[in-house]
Amino acid sequence: MAESSNLAAQMDIDEQAIDEGLYSRQLYVLGHEAMKRMAASNVLIVGLKGLGVEIAKNIVLAGVKSVTIYDPEPVVIQDLSSQFFLRQEDVGKPRAAATLPRLAELNAYVPVRDLGGNAGEEISVDLVKGFQVVVLCGVSYKKQLEINDWTRENNVYFIAAETRGLFGSIFNDFGAKFTCVDPTGEQPLTGMIVSVAKDSEGLVTCLDETRHGLEDGDFVTFTEVQGMTELNGCEPRKISVKGPYTFTIGDTTNLGDYKAGGIFTQVKMPKIVEFKSLRESLENPEYFVTDFAKFDRPATLHAGFRAVSEFEAQHGRSPRPRNEEDAALVLDLAKKINADVEESTIKALSFQATGDLSPVNAVIGGFVAQEALKAISAKFHPMVQNLYFDSLESLPDVLPTEADCQPVGSRYDGQIAVFGKVFQEKIANHRQFLVGAGAIGCEMLKNWSMIGLASGPKGIIHVTDLDTIEKSNLNRQFLFRAKDLGKFKSEVAARAVSDMNPDLADKILAKQEPVGPTTENIYDEAFFGSIDGVTNALDNIKARLYMDQRCVFYQKPLLESGTLGTKGNTQVVIPHLTESYGSSQDPPEKETPSCTIKNFPNAINHTIEWSRTQFDNLFVKPAQSANAYLSEPNYLESTLKYSGQQKDQIEQIASFLVTNKPLTFDECIAWARLQFEKDYNNEIRQLLFSLPKDAVTSTGQPFWSGPKRAPDPLVFDSSDSTHLAYIIAAANLHAFNYGLRGETDPAYFRRIVDTIIVPEFTPRSGVKVQINDNDPAPQAGGDDIDDLISKLPAPSSLAGYRLNPVDFEKDDDTNHHIDFITAASNLRAMNYGINPADRHTTKQIAGKIIPAIATTTSLVTGLVCLELYKIIDGKKKLEPYKNGFVNLALPFFGFSEPILAPKQKYGATEWTLWDRFEFKNNPSLSDIVSWFQENHKLEITMVSQGVSMLWSSFVGKKKSEERLPMKFSHLVEHVSKKPIPPHIRHLIVEVMVSDEEGEDVEVPFIVVRI
């Protein structure tokens, strides 16, 4: 045994630089500092059933120094209920040893070790030495106490967790005084200030454009304050909020007089969190509430989990599924611990003690993995201190009998113990459509394969995703490996989960066609008729809204979810019961005014946005225009005539095809050097000529004040690394446009660039500057266009010649794209005295990257699958369903009932968004008009379909007589002047109607079968 206890000590691997390609999306959640701390930590996970493997999978993906697993018990068939890294042929082998190979291939940077041991031997204190975090899964309370006594004494972080059916429990002990460096993980707030009072309060007033967002007790420091300069870089000062634009910072009487300017920045202060030992917590627990609708339940489950553990110690077995006798014994034990327990909850826990559900393991395992990462990284606030979770609402309305829940020796026994065999068959014959096979899609398929979804004779899973696998996916889309790079996500994911559960072989149909109006011939009525529901695993609002409309139209339940860093949400949409996903929408994101980007940036994201536009204006659009000129007949007459930028574009085409067309790479370097001069010197000198630094506004205020920062021109210096980085990236991208071979040796660039003669620039007078977005944009004169056109080569003289527009790709570090945007943005930041940003930050903002981490994905997907059980059961009431919101950083769980579909009325008839009128056999328009008149006494005043207005009461008599008798399909073709595609079997029609009093009335949409 001595050799395995030394194992942890042998794990000193050299700390490596963080692989930004692999960890890119997670770095935006955790940051480099936290990840460096993680990369120096060894984690031990004890107990490798479904919960243990879920925790291990998430921690290995996250990138710690090493993960060690301990579970010498032999694999039994029931483990396959939720242990996705075990296979049928592993039965009888030690659990940890059988799991290790599949766990180890998740992340090449994280060695995974097996502590060994013999079956029947529980973990001992000797074996847990040398680890920074110890996670116990499903270990008896007696053993938990023994290990926790030792970890507490030796400053080792301790987590104990277990799941039983639809119940879960977690306990954290990170020591008597744990320092949390960043409790929320939110970006520090920052803002501009316009005054600081010189008195005992020190009232700070912010610029009235944006609220400061601070809270009482936050700390701030300052930069760029004029006059009261002592505040610049001061020790963090504690604030007190006085209003949305004001806060106080304490006594400022001994400081200088405030003159102008200044930026406050919030400072994250470390927080000390105190933990009790497990011994103390058993008697005086501190509950973390996961569902405020079940506020009293933690106290019952605190006693219940101990009672079940006690039962197992006394009887050498778990309580039997749905066995009243065992449940009564567990209840007695629980009442000795707490006389006030809820009896029904304790009975349910006893009934499900042998239950093992993949979705619950995903929820608890995602949460525990994040807690372990918090312990070693000190990033985000740990959970204090006892968490109890349940999803009893997921049980079927008709509860299973004891006989129905007995094990049958199958891989689904852990689920049958909770739901029974009858419900297991329902799960097996369910038919789902999964839209998206990215991070959430992978986790969803893993859960579905474990629960046996669609494994029966009638079951089927359709999964579609048009994407191929990239390196940055591997960090959280855990069905993919490095060998799969470049392959279709949907196909690889389908293959991977069929391997996890062979019952799904031939049951998963992988597609690459995205959902949208163009694929309605594939995802048609017959397709939707053949499925029971849709699960979205999408990454954009547009596709979500589209699928939501389809589900409303075809009356299918929809499971919706999303994540953003440590935040996640789930929504369930049930036909004829709840509102749909599209019923409520987030407010649109605030956009930066274009004049701020163009002339008055004051923050780094302004300069990044400017440089992202520059990228398109220099390397994408000119090449596209030149190609269009060469390939499209009449391009100048037809396209450019209406563009408003005719002169600029013709000049650009002439420059790219004639005057400045490079023949060598050296000419591309010269082009880049002149572009530098134009953007960072000449344009800035022109702006300062039009608006000098001492300019005043019409009210006599200094023009360059508040958010308007006065710029300074840059003088090119080839020994400045940012200046040279710009030249290297710009020259290589320009060369790419022309198919010329690039170069990256800085010495070569220096040699060439220092010989380039840059023409003298003189600012012009009379140049108008657009000061706000309502001012007219300065227009280029359009007089000598014919002169310019005459200089263009005839397209025929360049037959077959094409330029290569650059296709922006953020995740390829060798293509100069992010290098250009970073250099261009930071040069502009130097112009305006803004702090520059590193390449990593620039990449996130320019590439609009959504931060992501495996733990949140795992937890959110688990919550979705707990709702799927309810959909399979066909629950008709609102109460059992739950929409969820979680934030693992705080941590926070919030659940609410979905919102009822709003009711509307015409006459005495109530209706919701799920209702519609249906007309069969391609009726005429007059048939529909008279049907409304006769059946509902409603007068149709307007009929439209798609973008076509088919008829209204005010079209002329001639048109009415022509259109009313037409068959509906003919009418649509007649008005739209386009044939209806052959796959379309119905048309969705909107009508405006009025009642007998002539009042407008809202009615559902109409479906016309053609």
XYZ file of N, CA, C and O in Angstrom, residues 393-394 432 532-536 548 551-552 556-562 569-584 860 863-885 895-901 913-914:
268
model
N -40.915 15.904 -8.448
C -41.956 16.212 -9.458
C -41.741 15.387 -10.726
O -42.643 15.288 -11.557
N -40.535 14.816 -10.893
C -40.259 14.046 -12.107
C -40.885 12.653 -12.055
O -40.900 11.948 -13.067
N -37.313 11.747 -29.919
C -36.885 13.135 -29.702
C -36.082 13.667 -30.880
O -35.392 12.918 -31.571
N -41.954 13.012 -30.753
C -42.774 13.363 -29.584
C -42.379 14.698 -28.979
O -43.097 15.235 -28.142
N -41.206 15.211 -29.371
C -40.789 16.484 -28.782
C -39.455 16.930 -29.350
O -38.778 16.185 -30.064
N -39.098 18.174 -29.025
C -37.864 18.779 -29.542
C -37.039 19.275 -28.357
O -37.591 19.828 -27.399
N -35.727 19.075 -28.424
C -34.816 19.630 -27.421
C -33.827 20.522 -28.155
O -33.131 20.068 -29.063
N -33.785 21.797 -27.769
C -32.829 22.733 -28.383
C -31.494 22.676 -27.658
O -31.462 22.704 -26.429
N -38.865 27.394 -31.937
C -40.012 27.669 -31.071
C -41.285 27.815 -31.914
O -42.331 27.237 -31.611
N -42.385 24.429 -33.172
C -42.993 23.607 -32.117
C -44.408 24.087 -31.798
O -45.288 23.281 -31.525
N -44.609 25.406 -31.841
C -45.970 25.925 -31.628
C -46.867 25.458 -32.782
O -47.966 24.956 -32.574
N -45.717 20.641 -30.459
C -44.782 19.697 -29.837
C -44.138 20.352 -28.610
O -43.804 21.547 -28.648
N -43.903 19.568 -27.541
C -43.191 20.135 -26.391
C -41.760 20.492 -26.781
O -41.142 19.799 -27.597
N -41.244 21.561 -26.166
C -39.881 22.017 -26.463
C -39.119 22.194 -25.154
O -39.618 22.810 -24.218
N -37.903 21.643 -25.103
C -37.014 21.853 -23.964
C -35.911 22.808 -24.407
O -35.209 22.532 -25.380
N -35.790 23.906 -23.713
C -34.883 24.986 -24.133
C -33.882 25.230 -23.020
O -34.241 25.186 -21.847
N -32.614 25.464 -23.368
C -31.622 25.769 -22.327
C -30.474 26.559 -22.930
O -30.301 26.586 -24.146
N -29.687 27.174 -22.063
C -28.524 27.917 -22.535
C -27.566 28.160 -21.385
O -27.963 28.077 -20.212
N -29.633 28.513 -17.833
C -31.083 28.579 -17.632
C -31.758 27.458 -18.419
O -31.221 26.965 -19.413
N -32.933 27.055 -17.930
C -33.715 26.036 -18.641
C -35.153 26.513 -18.711
O -35.639 27.188 -17.802
N -35.810 26.166 -19.816
C -37.227 26.529 -19.978
C -37.942 25.364 -20.621
O -37.421 24.726 -21.543
N -39.140 25.084 -20.122
C -39.929 23.998 -20.703
C -41.184 24.605 -21.333
O -41.833 25.471 -20.743
N -41.457 24.195 -22.567
C -42.608 24.731 -23.317
C -43.558 23.573 -23.607
O -43.165 22.604 -24.271
N -44.774 23.657 -23.072
C -45.734 22.554 -23.191
C -46.962 23.030 -23.961
O -47.585 24.025 -23.591
N -47.333 22.321 -25.051
C -48.490 22.754 -25.852
C -49.753 22.915 -25.009
O -50.026 22.111 -24.120
N -50.489 23.976 -25.318
C -51.785 24.282 -24.698
C -51.699 24.545 -23.201
O -52.705 24.568 -22.516
N -50.432 24.705 -22.684
C -50.300 24.929 -21.246
C -49.449 26.167 -20.958
O -49.906 27.107 -20.322
N -48.221 26.169 -21.466
C -47.303 27.267 -21.126
C -47.184 28.261 -22.273
O -47.564 27.968 -23.405
N -46.575 29.410 -21.946
C -46.188 30.325 -23.029
C -45.042 29.680 -23.800
O -44.463 28.690 -23.359
N -44.698 30.242 -24.956
C -43.604 29.655 -25.733
C -42.325 30.446 -25.474
O -42.346 31.492 -24.822
N -41.212 29.944 -25.997
C -39.913 30.608 -25.801
C -39.971 32.049 -26.318
O -39.426 32.964 -25.713
N -40.633 32.247 -27.457
C -40.702 33.570 -28.082
C -41.669 34.530 -27.414
O -41.739 35.701 -27.791
N -42.437 34.059 -26.398
C -43.416 34.940 -25.751
C -42.756 36.079 -25.000
O -43.325 37.145 -24.839
N -41.538 35.832 -24.487
C -40.831 36.927 -23.805
C -39.401 36.941 -24.306
O -38.819 35.884 -24.521
N -26.881 22.110 -16.276
C -28.069 22.591 -16.994
C -28.730 21.440 -17.768
O -29.953 21.289 -17.783
N -30.753 19.278 -15.524
C -32.063 19.876 -15.209
C -33.043 19.688 -16.369
O -34.227 19.423 -16.154
N -32.549 19.819 -17.601
C -33.419 19.633 -18.769
C -33.958 18.197 -18.791
O -35.149 17.968 -19.037
N -33.089 17.229 -18.510
C -33.522 15.825 -18.572
C -34.521 15.488 -17.459
O -35.367 14.610 -17.633
N -34.446 16.201 -16.329
C -35.445 15.994 -15.274
C -36.819 16.484 -15.744
O -37.859 15.955 -15.331
N -36.826 17.495 -16.616
C -38.091 17.948 -17.222
C -38.560 16.960 -18.301
O -39.757 16.776 -18.508
N -37.585 16.341 -18.992
C -37.944 15.381 -20.050
C -38.738 14.208 -19.470
O -39.685 13.726 -20.094
N -38.370 13.750 -18.265
C -39.156 12.689 -17.614
C -40.638 13.100 -17.533
O -41.537 12.296 -17.746
N -40.868 14.381 -17.215
C -42.250 14.866 -17.047
C -42.979 14.885 -18.395
O -44.168 14.576 -18.483
N -42.238 15.270 -19.453
C -42.846 15.296 -20.796
C -43.191 13.874 -21.243
O -44.266 13.622 -21.803
N -42.286 12.926 -20.969
C -42.541 11.519 -21.352
C -43.779 11.009 -20.616
O -44.587 10.272 -21.162
N -43.945 11.459 -19.357
C -45.120 11.042 -18.578
C -46.390 11.714 -19.088
O -47.494 11.254 -18.803
N -46.230 12.813 -19.843
C -47.402 13.510 -20.392
C -48.154 14.317 -19.355
O -49.387 14.392 -19.384
N -47.456 14.935 -18.423
C -48.127 15.703 -17.357
C -48.906 16.879 -17.951
O -48.393 17.594 -18.799
N -50.123 17.047 -17.468
C -51.013 18.073 -18.048
C -51.125 19.318 -17.175
O -51.660 20.327 -17.573
N -50.653 19.226 -15.908
C -50.768 20.372 -14.996
C -49.488 21.184 -15.021
O -48.400 20.669 -15.275
N -49.598 22.459 -14.663
C -48.442 23.363 -14.702
C -47.485 23.109 -13.529
O -46.259 23.187 -13.693
N -48.037 22.772 -12.349
C -47.235 22.762 -11.106
C -45.964 21.897 -11.165
O -44.924 22.321 -10.664
N -46.016 20.688 -11.732
C -44.790 19.859 -11.679
C -43.638 20.418 -12.516
O -42.478 20.134 -12.228
N -43.948 21.183 -13.564
C -42.878 21.667 -14.452
C -42.098 22.792 -13.791
O -42.651 23.576 -13.025
N -40.801 22.873 -14.129
C -39.976 23.927 -13.533
C -39.049 24.536 -14.579
O -38.373 23.818 -15.304
N -39.026 25.877 -14.633
C -37.971 26.584 -15.353
C -36.875 26.869 -14.341
O -37.169 27.213 -13.192
N -35.620 26.721 -14.756
C -34.525 26.892 -13.802
C -33.568 27.984 -14.211
O -33.383 28.261 -15.399
N -32.960 28.604 -13.194
C -31.852 29.534 -13.446
C -30.779 29.228 -12.419
O -31.077 29.136 -11.226
N -35.811 28.292 -9.118
C -36.780 27.557 -9.948
C -38.118 28.275 -9.898
O -38.482 28.854 -8.876
N -38.827 28.243 -11.019
C -40.170 28.832 -11.016
C -41.058 27.994 -11.917
O -40.566 27.305 -12.818
N -42.363 28.076 -11.651
C -43.300 27.421 -12.577
C -43.253 28.161 -13.900
O -43.103 29.392 -13.919
N -43.378 27.446 -15.028
C -43.458 28.159 -16.308
C -44.675 29.086 -16.305
O -45.615 28.879 -15.536
N -44.641 30.100 -17.149
C -45.773 31.034 -17.224
C -46.859 30.422 -18.107
O -46.569 29.854 -19.172
N -48.095 30.529 -17.648
C -49.229 30.014 -18.442
C -49.322 30.757 -19.768
O -49.015 31.946 -19.848
N -49.753 30.049 -20.797
C -49.979 30.716 -22.085
C -51.069 31.770 -21.890
O -52.161 31.450 -21.403
N -51.913 31.106 -27.822
C -51.012 31.026 -28.985
C -50.987 29.622 -29.601
O -50.493 29.441 -30.715
N -51.487 28.609 -28.868
C -51.459 27.227 -29.378
C -52.648 26.921 -30.293
O -52.685 25.869 -30.924
